[in-house]
Amino acid sequence: MKPAQEHFKALIDSFWHKDEKIPMASIEGLERIIEGTASAGQLLNHLNDTNAHRALFENKVDKEDGKGLSSNDYTDEEKRTNETNAKKRVVGLTVTGDVTKTLTITLADGETIQATFDDKDTLPENVADIKLNSLMFDKGTGVLTGQRSDGTPLTVNLDGRYALIDHTHSWKDIKDKPAVERREEQGVVHYDIDGIGRITVLEERALLEKIQRRTMAIEVNSSTTLNSQNVGRVLKSTSSSDITIDLSEMPNNALLSVVKAEVGNITFTGKTIIGDSSITGAKGSTASLLIHGDEVIVNVNNR
């Protein structure tokens, strides 16, 4: 009998395509196989539980206090050896012999262990007998020579470790010196030394000019703002009209003196003024100022 069309449909329907998911209910015996299997959550909890096998370990291993291993981890021979070695306590140590030395170690059970060695550096009976009969130093060569009382000569070459008398070295004589870069800015010389840092030097001319500037009054003829460069200076006003001196940039604890050399009045601003805020007297009037934080203490002497 030839298969009918229904037989072909049943045959085709009995196959699963490779990309088609098979329902678990269609797999015979699967439910029985996974029955009683722990879930993924239970497995993770078990892995993270540090006490999961504690009871098993406690029942399996008979631990000994003070040891990291169980007595079951040692063979009977190893146990006997460990017990024997534990009783081998050193109770004595002696060294005998002249040139050839003998080291004897005595154990608590009476057993002795010996080892021999040679004395390679025998000192005289009295070390004080070794004296230095002579000691000379050649300042030209840098060689130190001497002789011990037993006739042994001594020679030490100290050349290169110090500066010899009557000999001078220049910077060019020094070997393996760090690189140095020289830069000059307005009379100030900067030496940048590799691995060390920067050394700043004022040339004599620039230093004299700086000292001269510090000892001369600062002349102003118009309103101006003072800063840290003006600390401790004398300010001379040569303006015939009124001017304003702004002190907002002056640092704390700074001192300043002001002299009125012309008829123009001088007014101080920029901070809270304690005392007179201006010089209104004739030529020769002066004022002393002290910067105190955000305040300026002013003492005016008007003529």
CSV table of N, CA and C in Angstrom, one decimal, residues 227-228 230-233 246-257 269-274 287-299:
chain,number,residue,atom,x,y,z
A,227,ASN,N,51.4,98.7,45.0
A,227,ASN,CA,51.4,97.3,45.2
A,227,ASN,C,52.6,96.8,46.1
A,228,SER,N,52.9,95.5,46.1
A,228,SER,CA,53.9,95.0,47.0
A,228,SER,C,55.3,95.6,46.6
A,230,ASN,N,56.0,98.6,46.3
A,230,ASN,CA,56.2,99.9,47.0
A,230,ASN,C,56.2,99.8,48.5
A,231,VAL,N,56.3,98.5,49.0
A,231,VAL,CA,56.3,98.3,50.5
A,231,VAL,C,57.6,98.9,51.0
A,232,GLY,N,57.5,99.7,52.1
A,232,GLY,CA,58.6,100.3,52.8
A,232,GLY,C,59.2,101.5,52.1
A,233,ARG,N,58.6,102.0,51.0
A,233,ARG,CA,59.2,103.1,50.2
A,233,ARG,C,58.7,104.4,50.7
A,246,ASP,N,45.6,104.7,45.5
A,246,ASP,CA,44.8,103.5,45.7
A,246,ASP,C,45.7,102.4,46.4
A,247,LEU,N,45.3,102.0,47.6
A,247,LEU,CA,46.0,101.1,48.4
A,247,LEU,C,45.5,99.7,48.4
A,248,SER,N,44.5,99.3,47.5
A,248,SER,CA,43.8,98.1,47.5
A,248,SER,C,44.8,96.9,47.3
A,249,GLU,N,45.9,97.1,46.6
A,249,GLU,CA,46.8,96.0,46.3
A,249,GLU,C,48.0,95.9,47.2
A,250,MET,N,48.0,96.7,48.2
A,250,MET,CA,49.1,96.7,49.2
A,250,MET,C,49.0,95.5,50.1
A,251,PRO,N,50.0,94.7,50.4
A,251,PRO,CA,49.9,93.5,51.3
A,251,PRO,C,49.7,93.9,52.8
A,252,ASN,N,49.3,92.9,53.5
A,252,ASN,CA,49.1,93.1,55.0
A,252,ASN,C,50.5,93.4,55.6
A,253,ASN,N,50.5,94.3,56.7
A,253,ASN,CA,51.6,94.7,57.5
A,253,ASN,C,52.6,95.6,56.7
A,254,ALA,N,52.3,96.0,55.5
A,254,ALA,CA,53.2,96.9,54.8
A,254,ALA,C,53.2,98.3,55.4
A,255,LEU,N,54.4,98.9,55.3
A,255,LEU,CA,54.6,100.3,55.7
A,255,LEU,C,54.8,101.2,54.5
A,256,LEU,N,54.4,102.5,54.7
A,256,LEU,CA,54.6,103.4,53.6
A,256,LEU,C,54.6,104.8,54.1
A,257,SER,N,55.5,105.6,53.6
A,257,SER,CA,55.6,107.1,54.0
A,257,SER,C,55.3,107.9,52.8
A,269,THR,N,42.7,105.8,49.2
A,269,THR,CA,41.5,104.9,49.0
A,269,THR,C,41.9,103.5,48.8
A,270,GLY,N,40.9,102.6,48.6
A,270,GLY,CA,41.2,101.2,48.3
A,270,GLY,C,41.0,100.3,49.5
A,271,LYS,N,41.0,100.8,50.7
A,271,LYS,CA,40.8,100.1,52.0
A,271,LYS,C,40.1,101.0,53.0
A,272,THR,N,39.7,100.4,54.1
A,272,THR,CA,39.1,101.2,55.1
A,272,THR,C,40.1,102.1,55.8
A,273,ILE,N,40.0,103.4,55.8
A,273,ILE,CA,40.9,104.3,56.3
A,273,ILE,C,40.6,104.6,57.8
A,274,ILE,N,41.6,104.3,58.6
A,274,ILE,CA,41.6,104.6,60.1
A,274,ILE,C,42.4,105.9,60.3
A,287,ALA,N,52.7,111.9,55.8
A,287,ALA,CA,51.8,110.9,56.4
A,287,ALA,C,52.5,109.5,56.5
A,288,SER,N,52.3,108.8,57.6
A,288,SER,CA,52.8,107.4,57.8
A,288,SER,C,51.6,106.5,57.7
A,289,LEU,N,51.8,105.4,56.9
A,289,LEU,CA,50.7,104.5,56.7
A,289,LEU,C,51.1,103.0,57.1
A,290,LEU,N,50.2,102.3,57.7
A,290,LEU,CA,50.4,100.9,58.1
A,290,LEU,C,49.2,100.1,57.6
A,291,ILE,N,49.5,99.1,56.7
A,291,ILE,CA,48.4,98.3,56.2
A,291,ILE,C,48.1,97.2,57.2
A,292,HIS,N,46.8,97.1,57.6
A,292,HIS,CA,46.4,96.2,58.6
A,292,HIS,C,45.2,95.4,58.1
A,293,GLY,N,45.5,94.4,57.3
A,293,GLY,CA,44.4,93.6,56.7
A,293,GLY,C,43.7,94.5,55.6
A,294,ASP,N,42.4,94.7,55.8
A,294,ASP,CA,41.6,95.5,54.9
A,294,ASP,C,41.5,96.9,55.4
A,295,GLU,N,42.3,97.3,56.4
A,295,GLU,CA,42.3,98.6,57.0
A,295,GLU,C,43.7,99.3,56.8
A,296,VAL,N,43.7,100.6,56.7
A,296,VAL,CA,44.9,101.4,56.6
A,296,VAL,C,44.9,102.4,57.8
A,297,ILE,N,45.9,102.3,58.6
A,297,ILE,CA,46.0,103.2,59.7
A,297,ILE,C,46.9,104.3,59.3
A,298,VAL,N,46.4,105.6,59.2
A,298,VAL,CA,47.0,106.7,58.6
A,298,VAL,C,47.3,107.8,59.7
A,299,ASN,N,48.5,108.2,59.8
A,299,ASN,CA,48.9,109.3,60.7
A,299,ASN,C,49.4,110.5,59.9
